[in-house]
Tab-separated table of C-alpha atoms and ligand atoms in Angstrom:
chain	number	residue	atom	x	y	z
A	1	UNK	CA	-6.414	21.577	-6.711
A	2	UNK	CA	-4.525	19.876	-3.902
A	3	UNK	CA	-1.564	17.592	-5.054
A	4	UNK	CA	-0.704	14.829	-3.045
A	5	UNK	CA	2.927	13.410	-2.607
A	6	UNK	CA	2.926	9.878	-2.224
A	7	UNK	CA	0.009	7.448	-1.395
A	8	UNK	CA	0.275	4.004	0.133
A	9	UNK	CA	-2.518	1.679	1.004
A	10	UNK	CA	-3.558	-1.978	1.364
A	11	UNK	CA	-5.965	-4.770	1.644
A	12	UNK	CA	-5.521	-8.103	3.280
A	13	UNK	CA	-5.914	-10.996	1.012
A	14	UNK	CA	-8.149	-13.077	3.587
A	15	UNK	CA	-11.339	-13.714	1.891
A	16	UNK	CA	-13.870	-12.123	-0.444
A	17	UNK	CA	-13.192	-8.669	-1.426
A	18	UNK	CA	-16.311	-6.755	-0.808
A	19	UNK	CA	-18.370	-3.445	-1.280
A	20	UNK	CA	-16.927	-1.944	1.992
A	21	UNK	CA	-13.434	-2.214	0.660
A	22	UNK	CA	-14.463	-1.015	-2.647
A	23	UNK	CA	-16.432	2.131	-1.466
A	24	UNK	CA	-14.354	2.905	1.690
A	25	UNK	CA	-10.988	2.443	0.042
A	26	UNK	CA	-10.360	1.210	-3.400
A	27	UNK	CA	-12.757	3.683	-5.132
A	28	UNK	CA	-11.132	6.531	-3.675
A	29	UNK	CA	-7.731	5.188	-4.458
A	30	UNK	CA	-8.835	5.353	-8.228
A	31	UNK	CA	-9.984	9.090	-7.751
A	32	UNK	CA	-6.781	10.004	-6.033
A	33	UNK	CA	-4.806	8.602	-9.176
A	34	UNK	CA	-5.412	12.001	-10.832
A	35	UNK	CA	-4.156	14.139	-7.858
A	36	UNK	CA	-1.168	12.367	-6.592
A	37	UNK	CA	2.367	12.311	-7.742
A	38	UNK	CA	3.210	8.640	-6.556
A	39	UNK	CA	0.977	5.582	-5.500
A	40	UNK	CA	1.820	2.308	-4.036
A	41	UNK	CA	-1.153	-0.150	-3.625
A	42	UNK	CA	-0.009	-3.237	-1.458
A	43	UNK	CA	-1.723	-6.582	-0.911
A	44	UNK	CA	-0.955	-7.330	2.611
A	45	UNK	CA	-0.354	-11.009	2.587
A	46	UNK	CA	1.916	-10.927	5.896
A	47	UNK	CA	-0.955	-9.228	7.679
A	48	UNK	CA	-3.206	-12.028	6.298
A	49	UNK	CA	-1.223	-14.568	8.290
A	50	UNK	CA	-2.602	-12.984	11.482
A	51	UNK	CA	-5.989	-14.106	10.996
A	52	UNK	CA	-6.414	-16.380	7.925
A	53	UNK	CA	-7.133	-19.974	8.388
A	54	UNK	CA	-6.641	-20.906	4.994
A	55	UNK	CA	-3.061	-20.279	4.329
A	56	UNK	CA	-3.063	-22.590	1.138
A	57	UNK	CA	-5.152	-19.884	-0.467
A	58	UNK	CA	-2.915	-17.153	0.187
A	59	UNK	CA	-1.267	-16.971	-3.210
A	60	UNK	CA	-4.811	-17.017	-4.862
A	61	UNK	CA	-6.295	-14.594	-2.651
A	62	UNK	CA	-3.369	-12.457	-3.352
A	63	UNK	CA	-3.928	-12.547	-7.091
A	64	UNK	CA	-7.704	-11.878	-6.494
A	65	UNK	CA	-7.087	-8.694	-4.854
A	66	UNK	CA	-4.678	-7.640	-7.263
A	67	UNK	CA	-7.317	-8.292	-10.002
A	68	UNK	CA	-9.712	-6.482	-7.855
A	69	UNK	CA	-7.345	-3.376	-7.844
A	70	UNK	CA	-7.056	-3.376	-11.541
A	71	UNK	CA	-10.476	-4.054	-12.419
A	72	UNK	CA	-11.693	-1.165	-10.056
A	73	UNK	CA	-9.398	1.134	-12.103
A	74	UNK	CA	-6.008	1.314	-10.630
A	75	UNK	CA	-3.582	1.494	-13.377
A	76	UNK	CA	-0.642	-0.765	-13.121
A	77	UNK	CA	1.520	1.341	-15.445
A	78	UNK	CA	1.211	4.481	-13.165
A	79	UNK	CA	0.986	2.878	-9.719
A	80	UNK	CA	2.921	-0.024	-7.895
A	81	UNK	CA	0.582	-3.046	-7.271
A	82	UNK	CA	2.597	-5.608	-5.232
A	83	UNK	CA	2.533	-8.133	-2.499
A	84	UNK	CA	4.003	-6.925	0.819
A	85	UNK	CA	5.915	-10.230	1.238
A	86	UNK	CA	7.922	-9.270	-1.845
A	87	UNK	CA	9.413	-6.277	-0.404
A	88	UNK	CA	11.405	-7.756	2.566
A	89	UNK	CA	12.249	-4.234	3.879
A	90	UNK	CA	8.847	-3.942	5.496
A	91	UNK	CA	9.535	-6.631	7.769
A	92	UNK	CA	13.030	-5.377	8.842
A	93	UNK	CA	11.398	-1.974	9.430
A	94	UNK	CA	8.840	-3.533	11.303
A	95	UNK	CA	11.247	-5.083	13.783
A	96	UNK	CA	13.209	-1.807	14.328
A	97	UNK	CA	10.054	0.187	15.050
A	98	UNK	CA	8.781	-2.489	17.425
A	99	UNK	CA	11.872	-1.636	19.405
A	100	UNK	CA	10.815	2.075	19.939
A	101	UNK	CA	6.933	1.361	20.192
A	102	UNK	CA	5.515	1.382	23.885
A	103	UNK	CA	3.226	-1.641	24.628
A	104	UNK	CA	0.724	1.037	25.994
A	105	UNK	CA	0.167	2.434	22.611
A	106	UNK	CA	-0.483	-1.050	21.123
A	107	UNK	CA	-2.834	-1.793	24.184
A	108	UNK	CA	-5.113	1.021	23.038
A	109	UNK	CA	-5.653	-0.624	19.425
A	110	UNK	CA	-9.450	-1.374	19.077
A	111	UNK	CA	-8.851	-3.991	16.249
A	112	UNK	CA	-6.686	-6.122	18.404
A	113	UNK	CA	-9.183	-6.055	21.114
A	114	UNK	CA	-12.175	-6.968	18.657
A	115	UNK	CA	-10.025	-9.742	16.910
A	116	UNK	CA	-8.371	-11.376	19.965
A	117	UNK	CA	-11.812	-12.022	21.433
A	118	UNK	CA	-12.355	-12.643	25.151
A	119	UNK	CA	-9.202	-14.963	25.917
A	120	UNK	CA	-6.218	-12.600	25.241
A	121	UNK	CA	-3.677	-15.045	26.604
A	122	UNK	CA	-4.277	-17.148	23.530
A	123	UNK	CA	-4.042	-14.355	21.001
A	124	UNK	CA	-0.836	-14.465	18.930
A	125	UNK	CA	2.054	-12.088	18.909
A	126	UNK	CA	1.566	-11.308	15.197
A	127	UNK	CA	-1.968	-9.846	15.820
A	128	UNK	CA	-0.827	-7.904	18.725
A	129	UNK	CA	2.071	-6.470	16.588
A	130	UNK	CA	-0.048	-6.062	13.342
A	131	UNK	CA	-0.105	-2.150	13.693
A	132	UNK	CA	3.797	-1.987	13.725
A	133	UNK	CA	3.961	-3.814	10.405
A	134	UNK	CA	1.231	-1.643	9.248
A	135	UNK	CA	3.386	1.541	10.275
A	136	UNK	CA	6.334	-0.135	8.536
A	137	UNK	CA	4.299	-0.411	5.285
A	138	UNK	CA	3.737	3.073	5.263
A	139	UNK	CA	6.916	4.606	6.743
A	140	UNK	CA	9.388	2.415	4.575
A	141	UNK	CA	7.894	4.646	1.781
A	142	UNK	CA	7.580	7.997	3.632
A	143	UNK	CA	3.976	7.911	2.304
A	144	UNK	CA	2.363	11.376	2.875
A	145	UNK	CA	-1.255	10.232	2.681
A	146	UNK	CA	-2.931	6.719	3.574
A	147	UNK	CA	-6.443	6.478	2.052
A	148	UNK	CA	-8.463	4.000	4.173
A	149	UNK	CA	-12.031	3.357	5.605
A	150	UNK	CA	-12.879	4.856	8.916
A	151	UNK	CA	-11.860	1.467	10.785
A	152	UNK	CA	-8.140	2.142	9.994
A	153	UNK	CA	-7.912	5.662	11.341
A	154	UNK	CA	-6.483	4.469	14.634
A	155	UNK	CA	-3.715	2.443	13.024
A	156	UNK	CA	-2.654	5.222	10.593
A	157	UNK	CA	-2.667	7.609	13.622
A	158	UNK	CA	-0.331	5.068	15.445
A	159	UNK	CA	2.017	4.964	12.277
A	160	UNK	CA	2.227	8.815	12.661
A	161	UNK	CA	3.126	8.390	16.401
A	162	UNK	CA	5.567	5.831	15.768
A	163	UNK	CA	7.410	7.904	12.985
A	164	UNK	CA	7.509	10.814	15.536
A	165	UNK	CA	8.846	8.482	18.214
A	166	UNK	CA	11.547	7.243	15.829
A	167	UNK	CA	12.617	10.887	14.845
A	168	UNK	CA	12.872	12.063	18.459
A	169	UNK	CA	14.721	8.900	19.505
A	170	UNK	CA	17.248	9.272	16.823
A	171	UNK	CA	16.945	13.053	16.558
A	172	UNK	CA	16.455	12.769	12.811
A	173	UNK	CA	13.813	13.872	10.262
A	174	UNK	CA	14.048	10.483	8.187
A	175	UNK	CA	10.070	9.874	8.808
A	176	UNK	CA	7.564	12.033	7.257
A	177	UNK	CA	4.454	11.942	9.596
A	178	UNK	CA	1.859	10.302	7.294
A	179	UNK	CA	-1.913	11.432	7.341
A	180	UNK	CA	-5.038	9.192	7.266
A	181	UNK	CA	-6.992	10.132	4.189
A	182	UNK	CA	-10.656	9.069	4.959
A	183	UNK	CA	-12.819	10.668	2.070
A	184	UNK	CA	-16.284	10.050	0.624
A	185	UNK	CA	-19.641	9.236	2.041
A	186	UNK	CA	-19.047	5.534	2.711
A	187	UNK	CA	-16.149	5.648	5.098
A	188	UNK	CA	-17.840	2.880	7.152
A	189	UNK	CA	-20.244	0.355	5.123
A	190	UNK	CA	-22.274	-1.716	7.595
A	191	UNK	CA	-23.149	-5.425	7.439
A	192	UNK	CA	-26.439	-6.028	5.482
A	193	UNK	CA	-27.591	-8.291	8.248
A	194	UNK	CA	-26.799	-5.922	11.303
A	195	UNK	CA	-26.332	-2.387	10.976
A	196	UNK	CA	-24.310	-2.085	14.002
A	197	UNK	CA	-21.597	-4.166	12.583
A	198	UNK	CA	-18.962	-3.299	9.761
A	199	UNK	CA	-19.500	-5.099	6.695
A	200	UNK	CA	-16.237	-7.643	6.701
A	201	UNK	CA	-14.477	-10.312	4.884
A	202	UNK	CA	-14.680	-12.251	8.248
A	203	UNK	CA	-18.260	-12.202	8.859
A	204	UNK	CA	-19.422	-15.853	8.649
A	205	UNK	CA	-22.563	-14.924	7.047
A	206	UNK	CA	-22.097	-14.402	3.214
A	207	UNK	CA	-25.531	-12.460	3.481
A	208	UNK	CA	-23.761	-9.879	5.375
A	209	UNK	CA	-21.860	-8.398	2.560
A	210	UNK	CA	-22.038	-7.720	-1.345
A	211	UNK	CA	-18.806	-9.375	-2.877
A	212	UNK	CA	-17.015	-7.700	-5.743
A	213	UNK	CA	-17.275	-11.336	-7.457
A	214	UNK	CA	-21.139	-11.644	-6.636
A	215	UNK	CA	-23.027	-12.142	-9.837
A	216	UNK	CA	-26.358	-9.962	-10.511
A	217	UNK	CA	-28.662	-12.639	-9.171
A	218	UNK	CA	-26.892	-12.674	-5.813
A	219	UNK	CA	-26.772	-9.167	-5.519
A	220	UNK	CA	-30.369	-8.882	-5.938
A	221	UNK	CA	-30.971	-11.548	-3.457
A	222	UNK	CA	-28.767	-10.328	-0.783
A	223	UNK	CA	-30.443	-6.797	-1.119
A	224	UNK	CA	-33.883	-8.242	-0.984
A	225	UNK	CA	-32.780	-10.178	2.240
A	226	UNK	CA	-31.244	-7.165	3.795
A	227	UNK	CA	-32.325	-6.120	7.038
A	228	UNK	CA	-34.567	-2.873	7.180
A	229	UNK	CA	-37.596	-1.656	9.209
A	230	UNK	CA	-41.259	-0.905	8.183
A	231	UNK	CA	-41.293	2.912	8.549
A	232	UNK	CA	-41.297	5.132	5.463
A	233	UNK	CA	-38.154	7.103	4.294
A	234	UNK	CA	-38.010	10.510	5.506
A	235	UNK	CA	-37.176	13.658	3.395
A	236	UNK	CA	-33.701	14.163	5.375
A	237	UNK	CA	-30.900	11.768	5.929
A	238	UNK	CA	-30.476	13.050	9.656
A	239	UNK	CA	-34.309	12.256	10.345
A	240	UNK	CA	-33.231	8.440	10.015
A	241	UNK	CA	-31.970	8.720	13.580
A	242	UNK	CA	-30.866	5.387	14.961
A	243	UNK	CA	-32.395	3.394	11.965
A	244	UNK	CA	-28.800	2.027	11.300
A	245	UNK	CA	-29.748	-0.457	8.648
A	246	UNK	CA	-31.835	2.121	6.555
A	247	UNK	CA	-28.999	4.686	6.924
A	248	UNK	CA	-26.522	2.160	5.584
A	249	UNK	CA	-28.770	1.439	2.592
A	250	UNK	CA	-29.345	5.052	1.770
A	251	UNK	CA	-25.471	5.647	2.191
A	252	UNK	CA	-24.534	3.004	-0.244
A	253	UNK	CA	-27.053	4.112	-2.725
A	254	UNK	CA	-25.875	7.663	-2.519
A	255	UNK	CA	-22.276	6.789	-2.806
A	256	UNK	CA	-22.996	4.559	-5.976
A	257	UNK	CA	-24.999	7.302	-7.526
A	258	UNK	CA	-22.532	10.100	-6.638
A	259	UNK	CA	-25.062	12.078	-4.639
A	260	UNK	CA	-25.278	13.136	-1.019
A	261	UNK	CA	-27.280	11.206	1.505
A	262	UNK	CA	-29.840	13.894	1.870
A	263	UNK	CA	-30.392	13.971	-1.937
A	264	UNK	CA	-30.908	9.996	-1.853
A	265	UNK	CA	-33.296	10.363	0.996
A	266	UNK	CA	-35.321	12.873	-0.884
A	267	UNK	CA	-35.378	10.754	-3.860
A	268	UNK	CA	-37.126	7.896	-1.962
A	269	UNK	CA	-39.106	10.212	0.722
A	270	UNK	CA	-42.388	8.741	1.860
A	271	UNK	CA	-41.789	5.491	-0.242
A	272	UNK	CA	-41.136	1.859	1.414
A	273	UNK	CA	-37.806	0.049	1.301
A	274	UNK	CA	-38.876	-2.278	-1.509
A	275	UNK	CA	-38.596	0.824	-3.991
A	276	UNK	CA	-35.115	1.664	-2.550
A	277	UNK	CA	-33.970	-2.001	-2.549
A	278	UNK	CA	-34.954	-2.471	-6.179
A	279	UNK	CA	-33.140	0.664	-7.439
A	280	UNK	CA	-30.248	-0.116	-5.097
A	281	UNK	CA	-29.932	-3.809	-6.549
A	282	UNK	CA	-29.873	-2.175	-10.139
A	283	UNK	CA	-27.243	0.378	-9.051
A	284	UNK	CA	-24.879	-2.296	-7.598
A	285	UNK	CA	-25.308	-4.586	-10.564
A	286	UNK	CA	-24.436	-1.483	-12.939
A	287	UNK	CA	-21.419	-0.540	-10.900
A	288	UNK	CA	-20.191	-4.085	-10.017
A	289	UNK	CA	-20.839	-6.024	-13.085
A	290	UNK	CA	-17.957	-4.654	-15.157
A	291	UNK	CA	-15.673	-5.079	-12.287
A	292	UNK	CA	-16.688	-8.664	-11.733
A	293	UNK	CA	-16.242	-9.274	-15.465
A	294	UNK	CA	-12.790	-7.783	-15.543
A	295	UNK	CA	-11.737	-9.667	-12.592
A	296	UNK	CA	-12.795	-13.080	-14.010
A	297	UNK	CA	-10.708	-11.997	-17.197
A	298	UNK	CA	-7.677	-11.208	-15.221
A	299	UNK	CA	-7.767	-14.188	-12.899
A	300	UNK	CA	-7.697	-16.380	-16.135
A	301	UNK	CA	-4.251	-14.734	-17.130
A	302	UNK	CA	-2.411	-15.643	-14.195
A	303	UNK	CA	0.861	-15.063	-15.539
A	304	UNK	CA	-0.101	-11.584	-16.736
A	305	UNK	CA	-1.172	-10.799	-13.104
A	306	UNK	CA	2.144	-12.115	-11.679
A	307	UNK	CA	4.214	-10.086	-14.098
A	308	UNK	CA	2.230	-7.046	-12.927
A	309	UNK	CA	2.989	-7.988	-9.367
A	310	UNK	CA	6.596	-8.643	-10.177
A	311	UNK	CA	6.832	-5.089	-11.803
A	312	UNK	CA	5.096	-3.525	-8.844
A	313	UNK	CA	7.335	-5.156	-6.390
A	314	UNK	CA	10.556	-3.960	-8.307
A	315	UNK	CA	9.163	-0.264	-8.209
A	316	UNK	CA	8.546	-0.817	-4.373
A	317	UNK	CA	12.026	-2.219	-3.801
A	318	UNK	CA	13.578	0.715	-5.618
A	319	UNK	CA	12.079	2.991	-3.126
A	320	UNK	CA	12.258	0.847	-0.022
A	321	UNK	CA	15.887	-0.554	-0.385
A	322	UNK	CA	17.596	2.864	-0.187
A	323	UNK	CA	15.386	4.235	2.662
A	324	UNK	CA	16.063	1.135	4.773
A	325	UNK	CA	19.866	1.633	4.250
A	326	UNK	CA	19.584	5.139	5.464
A	327	UNK	CA	17.695	3.943	8.366
A	328	UNK	CA	20.163	1.069	9.348
A	329	UNK	CA	22.813	3.934	9.200
A	330	UNK	CA	20.902	6.095	11.392
A	331	UNK	CA	20.477	3.353	14.163
A	332	UNK	CA	23.973	2.279	13.823
A	333	UNK	CA	23.813	-1.151	12.344
A	334	UNK	CA	27.130	-2.313	10.930
B	401	LIG	P1	-11.638	-6.502	6.031
B	401	LIG	O1	-11.898	-5.626	7.298
B	401	LIG	O2	-13.034	-6.681	5.429
B	401	LIG	O3	-10.899	-7.734	6.273
B	401	LIG	P2	-9.386	-4.962	5.229
B	401	LIG	O4	-9.109	-5.110	6.677
B	401	LIG	O5	-8.524	-5.894	4.282
B	401	LIG	O6	-10.929	-5.554	4.932
B	401	LIG	O7	-9.724	-3.678	4.712
B	401	LIG	C1	-8.925	-3.035	3.563
B	401	LIG	C2	-9.670	-1.623	3.317
B	401	LIG	O8	-10.914	-1.549	3.228
B	401	LIG	C3	-9.070	-0.650	4.556
B	401	LIG	O9	-8.809	0.631	4.093
B	401	LIG	C4	-10.471	-0.583	5.278
B	401	LIG	O10	-10.583	0.608	5.984
B	401	LIG	C5	-11.508	-0.723	4.206
B	401	LIG	N1	-12.643	-1.314	4.645
B	401	LIG	C6	-12.938	-2.476	5.085
B	401	LIG	N2	-14.156	-2.690	5.527
B	401	LIG	C7	-14.861	-1.413	5.222
B	401	LIG	C8	-16.125	-1.103	5.635
B	401	LIG	N3	-16.909	-1.982	5.894
B	401	LIG	N4	-16.448	0.210	5.161
B	401	LIG	C9	-15.523	1.073	4.542
B	401	LIG	N5	-14.278	0.779	4.385
B	401	LIG	C10	-13.978	-0.612	4.634
B	402	LIG	N1	-4.592	-2.914	8.534
B	402	LIG	C1	-5.166	-2.521	7.181
B	402	LIG	C2	-6.722	-3.185	7.173
B	402	LIG	O1	-7.024	-3.926	7.896
B	402	LIG	C3	-4.445	-3.027	5.941
B	402	LIG	C4	-3.275	-2.602	5.839
B	402	LIG	C5	-2.223	-3.224	6.199
B	402	LIG	C6	-2.869	-1.288	5.523
B	402	LIG	N2	-0.950	-2.350	6.076
B	402	LIG	C7	-1.493	-1.140	5.404
B	402	LIG	C8	-3.747	-0.158	4.991
B	402	LIG	C9	-0.790	0.102	5.183
B	402	LIG	C10	-3.220	1.198	4.654
B	402	LIG	C11	-1.917	1.162	4.775
B	402	LIG	O2	-7.516	-2.707	6.321
């Protein structure tokens, strides 16, 4: 079995943590615990500043994401769970890396193009340099693997390019080139209202996503209202063709029940979406109810959560501080 050296990943504490975050990222982190030597799971609160309008909620949103990590199965005793802002080395390294990152590379980032909207002149510098801070998050620990959803592949590849650029510029081998680790069947969970859009915390419609904190009634209602078409379900997944909403529901069901999309299609073949929706809602309630209950429990124990984040930050700082010292020496800082 493959052994992975060091994993790092993160989620932005910007709103309701959802099924896409779970199936695309956190569920994979839980599985990777068994085959990796070291793991760091960050709550990227500094990144949240680039898009969040509700900064006053940042501390609580950070705790909620920490609670979600633990409730989903990340063990805080064997992995470091911490807030990015509690390890200042991320920010110092981001500046150092920004001095060797060509603008042309940043101009290619599709997330910036999507988030900046049509009036780029009004976009903030932090949103533009977001991928450099993400590169610093990864490179400060020399993480070898970065498990993320499909939408973050470009950012991790940029981190790899920046690591290479630094090594060449300073003729050193200080940075390991990190790899995006994109696994599982649900690498891109789509909106329940529009199968061409990614399920996201920033979608204005709460009906577009299943939140990890949704109760069973909300889950059943959202699945019932989710967009589908009127054709029956075929035997094979590929025969769904361009029926994006149908593909999304089958993919979610297959992932939750640990089977292939073809097997899930075969299970519902010839039937209508109401049968699939009923079983999908049941599967979601089964998987998410214990997570929701544990999150509520943890969020009532704020001081315990804060302690976990403190211990996590200590572990992270223990790795980051000596590496930053080495980097400062390489670039010749007094
Ligand atoms: P959001 O885009 O909802 O704000 P984040 O940007 O904080 O979420 O993403 C955190 C992690 O969850 C990343 O690894 C990202 O790739 C993954 N992720 C986010 N949305 C989805 C989705 N719809 N499908 C699969 N993975 C996703
Ligand atoms: N940019 C990632 C996202 O939007 C979040 C993130 C920040 C991240 N730093 C990271 C993910 C480092 C993996 C590794 O989802």
